């Protein structure tokens, strides 16, 4: 897992660097999907700069579009665009808007950010690939707060009806939405159970454990009858203790003190990454 | 356009829709027809057994259907989406806007049961706003089909042109306006009758009313021009300028709210390039209701008689 751990740390580092450079943004929900993006782009999916224009390959849609910075870090590390472009996040005229735009950013497959819609688009792609006889998979990351949207459950019914066994829905259960804890706003109850009752194969794993995420995907793919749903038990602000503990961590505009703390976290990650890079 | 008797066509608009989809789907395996549990309303059920891999009934999920269409477009398929006009626009507007238009994807949408033709489905199902909503979307193309020849040709044109296209139509029989050789380019209107005193610009079911109004006016020695402005966005500015310069008085006629649709498009265009008085016939500050088409047309003022009276009033006759 060494290379994958390095990739994960690089994604986390560059996610933080983008937001720190900008001075505000969706820290919490970007950090909670870092491990999942590392598994998808570092191990599971066959998406590369070379095959990106082809239809018959794996596909990924970030339905929880506000986590755009984490996707951008991943795509830059995969060579879709230069690393220094990451620091243009949300600047005037940028190709990296806070929510992904397929017409602006190399490697971004779909424009998302209006919650619930990316789930449907992934379902449409998976249906299209299935009808074409493709053996490739469509992956989407959906937020637990995003599941408030009724459209997600329309998409889930459609996916189950069409037995989309090559659709992998990863739910980032970081337990918070913009206004606070999901349990206080719209309680999710047992999401794995919910998806199972909708006709999915479903399991719940530690969303900070890349091996567990990967194993769950493999296990889901062994059955051929149902779409796959993996509930990722994550922490908003994952991997950065100060941000994990901060109560309101959906969209953060750090104070000067907090900026120092985040800068320290960046320095620590930079050190860790360069040590790992040296040890390769 | 000859001024022969206005007659209903033999085929219903829905039959023409499904036959055209069948023709396109047989020719091109990338054509996919999506519907939201209204397949039998638009006669797709009659052709779907012949192209079963290319027709998907999405169920009563308009929002999801728009997303599914986006997914098909991303994989180079050409989705044709049908549902009633108000579901395609009012209900799933953000999905149409973001997942299809803003994402710059390819989709052809048919909104059926335009305005009063929703008849006994009443106010919940009666869209007087759909043209306005889709017109607001950057680069979306908006048409209203006035007869089956036009509907068929517009569908084929839309198939060939990448982008978001919306066609509004009735499901039942239309009054026959065009013969089969007619063409309907994007951004153009059809000059159905030239004239010097007033120009009636109409679309959809109001085209036949406009032609009837012109006949009534003729009896009073008023020479009315009639335009079928089937391309509501982009609208035919050149033809409108010609009409404004020649007649100096425009009356728009639409089975739609006067805000946002054809009347707005004509007024917005001419006020910038050739301002003349424009009177808009259409629905004003009202919701839909149940009733037969003839009753509803009277109620909302969507008749030849009403158009002719507006012309007479404004010509000082």
XYZ file of C-alpha atoms in Angstrom, chain B:
317
model
C -49.525 28.443 -48.034
C -52.742 28.523 -49.938
C -55.822 29.940 -48.297
C -57.853 26.777 -48.640
C -60.104 25.508 -45.873
C -58.386 24.942 -42.494
C -58.740 21.245 -41.732
C -57.567 18.840 -39.075
C -54.837 16.430 -40.097
C -55.417 12.727 -40.372
C -52.610 11.766 -38.004
C -52.274 12.771 -34.396
C -49.098 14.600 -33.369
C -48.201 11.766 -30.978
C -48.334 9.234 -33.760
C -45.930 11.355 -35.768
C -43.619 11.666 -32.762
C -43.415 7.922 -32.211
C -43.079 7.142 -35.930
C -40.220 9.634 -36.247
C -38.476 8.218 -33.178
C -38.838 4.734 -34.660
C -37.384 5.881 -37.965
C -34.401 7.586 -36.296
C -33.794 4.746 -33.839
C -33.787 2.102 -36.566
C -31.274 4.124 -38.534
C -29.036 5.014 -35.580
C -28.446 2.705 -32.588
C -27.321 5.728 -30.565
C -30.844 7.153 -30.502
C -32.502 6.518 -27.119
C -36.074 7.507 -26.256
C -36.754 8.224 -22.580
C -40.179 8.695 -21.077
C -41.599 9.178 -17.594
C -44.577 6.806 -17.493
C -46.320 8.626 -20.343
C -45.326 6.288 -23.147
C -48.886 5.356 -23.994
C -49.862 9.040 -23.915
C -47.404 9.773 -26.714
C -47.792 6.410 -28.533
C -44.236 5.277 -27.761
C -45.694 2.013 -26.468
C -46.813 1.229 -30.016
C -43.278 1.323 -31.418
C -41.180 0.307 -28.395
C -41.388 -3.471 -29.069
C -39.540 -2.867 -32.344
C -36.677 -0.976 -30.685
C -36.847 -2.312 -27.134
C -33.167 -1.605 -26.374
C -33.615 2.016 -27.364
C -36.679 2.938 -25.342
C -36.562 3.342 -21.567
C -39.554 4.059 -19.420
C -37.963 5.917 -16.506
C -41.075 5.802 -14.384
C -42.544 8.836 -12.685
C -39.142 10.437 -12.076
C -38.687 13.493 -14.264
C -35.682 14.810 -12.342
C -33.890 11.485 -12.580
C -34.865 11.173 -16.245
C -33.033 14.416 -17.061
C -29.936 13.085 -15.286
C -30.203 9.738 -17.064
C -30.412 11.639 -20.363
C -27.223 13.491 -19.380
C -25.520 10.160 -18.679
C -26.545 8.905 -22.114
C -25.253 12.059 -23.764
C -21.903 11.718 -21.937
C -21.536 8.283 -23.520
C -22.274 9.651 -27.018
C -25.880 8.535 -27.206
C -28.621 10.867 -28.469
C -31.447 11.017 -25.926
C -34.983 12.056 -26.865
C -36.964 12.835 -23.735
C -40.732 13.122 -23.548
C -43.096 14.100 -20.789
C -45.891 16.636 -20.408
C -44.607 20.192 -20.871
C -44.970 21.224 -17.240
C -43.047 18.196 -15.943
C -40.241 18.696 -18.475
C -39.843 22.317 -17.451
C -41.529 23.396 -14.206
C -40.825 20.171 -12.365
C -37.326 19.314 -13.568
C -36.030 22.783 -14.365
C -32.819 22.688 -12.349
C -31.959 19.254 -13.744
C -32.580 20.492 -17.282
C -30.602 23.622 -16.531
C -27.566 22.159 -14.747
C -27.192 18.519 -15.785
C -28.023 19.134 -19.451
C -27.675 22.779 -20.517
C -24.937 24.072 -18.212
C -23.012 20.837 -18.727
C -23.335 21.470 -22.504
C -24.838 18.090 -23.286
C -27.042 16.823 -26.080
C -30.753 16.257 -25.529
C -33.987 16.633 -27.445
C -37.014 17.278 -25.276
C -40.637 17.043 -26.304
C -43.042 18.819 -23.958
C -46.517 17.634 -24.839
C -50.007 18.811 -23.946
C -49.106 22.438 -24.549
C -51.237 24.948 -22.645
C -54.985 24.521 -23.047
C -54.562 21.251 -24.956
C -54.011 19.589 -21.552
C -57.816 19.904 -21.322
C -59.190 17.710 -18.526
C -55.903 17.315 -16.719
C -56.479 20.890 -15.617
C -54.372 23.458 -13.804
C -51.741 21.122 -12.366
C -50.926 19.834 -15.842
C -51.479 22.969 -17.919
C -48.192 24.639 -18.815
C -48.414 28.290 -19.793
C -44.799 28.853 -18.653
C -42.699 26.188 -20.371
C -41.526 28.303 -23.309
C -40.503 31.079 -20.943
C -38.569 28.728 -18.697
C -36.608 27.091 -21.503
C -36.014 30.437 -23.232
C -34.155 31.550 -20.094
C -31.563 28.814 -20.552
C -28.464 30.024 -22.431
C -28.082 28.435 -25.881
C -31.192 26.277 -25.583
C -33.256 26.125 -28.771
C -37.007 26.458 -28.339
C -39.658 25.490 -30.878
C -43.416 25.188 -30.924
C -44.679 22.776 -33.562
C -47.845 23.858 -35.336
C -48.517 20.724 -37.373
C -47.243 17.196 -37.883
C -45.070 17.942 -40.912
C -43.262 20.529 -38.847
C -42.968 18.272 -35.800
C -41.404 15.524 -37.867
C -38.921 17.850 -39.568
C -37.964 19.551 -36.312
C -37.286 16.203 -34.639
C -35.023 15.144 -37.501
C -33.211 18.497 -37.447
C -32.749 18.257 -33.680
C -31.343 14.761 -34.064
C -28.666 16.171 -36.342
C -27.759 19.173 -34.215
C -25.867 18.830 -30.916
C -27.349 20.756 -27.995
C -30.394 21.301 -25.818
C -33.564 21.462 -27.920
C -37.082 21.839 -26.618
C -40.164 21.296 -28.758
C -43.597 22.087 -27.440
C -46.561 20.352 -28.983
C -50.084 19.101 -28.580
C -50.638 15.342 -28.632
C -53.781 15.231 -30.736
C -54.589 16.269 -34.285
C -53.391 19.670 -35.416
C -54.784 21.825 -38.199
C -52.831 21.064 -41.336
C -50.673 24.046 -42.258
C -47.787 22.661 -44.303
C -47.191 20.274 -47.165
C -44.495 17.683 -46.920
C -41.818 19.584 -48.839
C -41.725 22.481 -46.415
C -38.544 23.069 -44.369
C -38.225 24.679 -40.951
C -34.769 26.098 -40.356
C -33.729 27.114 -36.841
C -34.088 30.839 -36.204
C -36.624 31.365 -38.961
C -40.349 32.019 -39.076
C -42.793 31.204 -41.867
C -44.500 34.034 -43.685
C -47.862 32.347 -44.282
C -49.655 35.385 -45.627
C -48.250 38.739 -46.633
C -50.132 41.912 -45.764
C -49.805 45.621 -45.136
C -52.056 46.691 -42.242
C -51.158 44.459 -39.297
C -48.983 41.406 -38.669
C -50.150 38.504 -36.521
C -47.214 36.479 -35.195
C -48.408 33.141 -33.840
C -47.170 29.704 -32.837
C -48.623 26.248 -32.215
C -52.411 25.995 -32.175
C -52.642 29.778 -32.524
C -51.343 29.695 -36.098
C -54.676 28.376 -37.354
C -56.453 31.032 -35.268
C -54.229 33.709 -36.787
C -55.034 32.548 -40.308
C -58.736 32.559 -39.467
C -58.419 36.047 -37.975
C -56.755 37.258 -41.190
C -59.759 36.003 -43.166
C -62.171 37.784 -40.875
C -60.134 40.959 -41.199
C -60.070 40.601 -44.971
C -63.857 40.838 -44.987
C -63.418 44.259 -43.371
C -60.836 45.261 -45.994
C -57.923 44.865 -43.602
C -54.885 43.243 -45.095
C -53.234 41.147 -42.378
C -49.832 39.500 -42.543
C -49.497 36.142 -40.732
C -46.247 34.637 -39.471
C -45.790 31.209 -37.874
C -42.888 31.869 -35.497
C -42.177 28.214 -34.750
C -38.576 29.032 -33.782
C -39.215 30.855 -30.546
C -35.539 30.900 -29.643
C -33.695 32.048 -31.615
C -36.509 34.131 -33.020
C -36.466 35.391 -36.629
C -35.436 39.039 -36.146
C -35.150 39.650 -39.873
C -38.708 38.568 -40.617
C -40.019 40.479 -37.598
C -38.270 43.622 -38.810
C -39.834 43.172 -42.236
C -43.265 42.783 -40.626
C -42.798 45.796 -38.355
C -41.583 48.020 -41.180
C -44.326 46.963 -43.539
C -47.338 46.958 -41.188
C -46.348 49.122 -38.192
C -48.530 46.994 -35.866
C -47.769 43.553 -34.453
C -50.132 41.207 -32.633
C -48.636 38.111 -31.054
C -50.831 35.069 -30.377
C -49.799 32.192 -28.116
C -51.281 29.365 -26.080
C -48.981 30.457 -23.228
C -48.498 33.185 -20.681
C -47.836 36.518 -22.415
C -44.795 36.743 -20.122
C -41.814 34.721 -21.238
C -43.039 33.104 -24.430
C -43.610 34.218 -27.994
C -45.046 37.632 -27.093
C -42.035 38.405 -24.937
C -39.602 37.168 -27.585
C -41.188 39.365 -30.262
C -41.453 42.427 -28.004
C -37.891 42.082 -26.723
C -36.535 41.706 -30.244
C -38.454 44.521 -31.920
C -38.067 47.000 -29.056
C -34.322 46.884 -29.689
C -34.302 47.049 -33.468
C -37.613 48.353 -34.819
C -39.980 49.557 -32.097
C -43.640 49.452 -33.157
C -46.813 48.887 -31.129
C -47.066 45.222 -30.079
C -50.234 43.715 -28.622
C -49.908 40.307 -26.996
C -52.735 37.778 -27.129
C -52.172 35.023 -24.570
C -52.771 34.031 -20.972
C -52.572 36.890 -18.480
C -52.107 36.263 -14.736
C -54.112 33.070 -14.789
C -53.551 29.421 -13.936
C -54.941 26.556 -15.966
C -58.203 24.736 -15.309
C -60.161 21.754 -16.607
C -62.296 22.101 -19.701
C -62.566 21.328 -23.376
C -60.136 23.106 -25.688
C -62.814 25.279 -27.278
C -64.078 26.410 -23.874
C -60.552 27.114 -22.635
C -59.638 29.051 -25.768
C -62.663 31.287 -25.215
C -61.875 31.671 -21.512
C -58.265 32.759 -22.064
C -58.984 34.791 -25.203
C -57.078 32.487 -27.538
C -59.410 32.809 -30.540
C -59.396 34.199 -34.066
C -62.211 36.504 -33.060
C -60.239 37.953 -30.169
C -57.185 38.473 -32.365
C -59.299 40.203 -35.040
C -60.921 42.465 -32.447
C -57.543 43.509 -31.064
C -56.469 44.341 -34.626
C -59.608 46.403 -35.268
C -59.262 48.301 -31.975
C -55.645 49.146 -32.648
C -56.263 50.169 -36.230
C -58.959 52.551 -34.999
C -61.728 50.668 -36.832
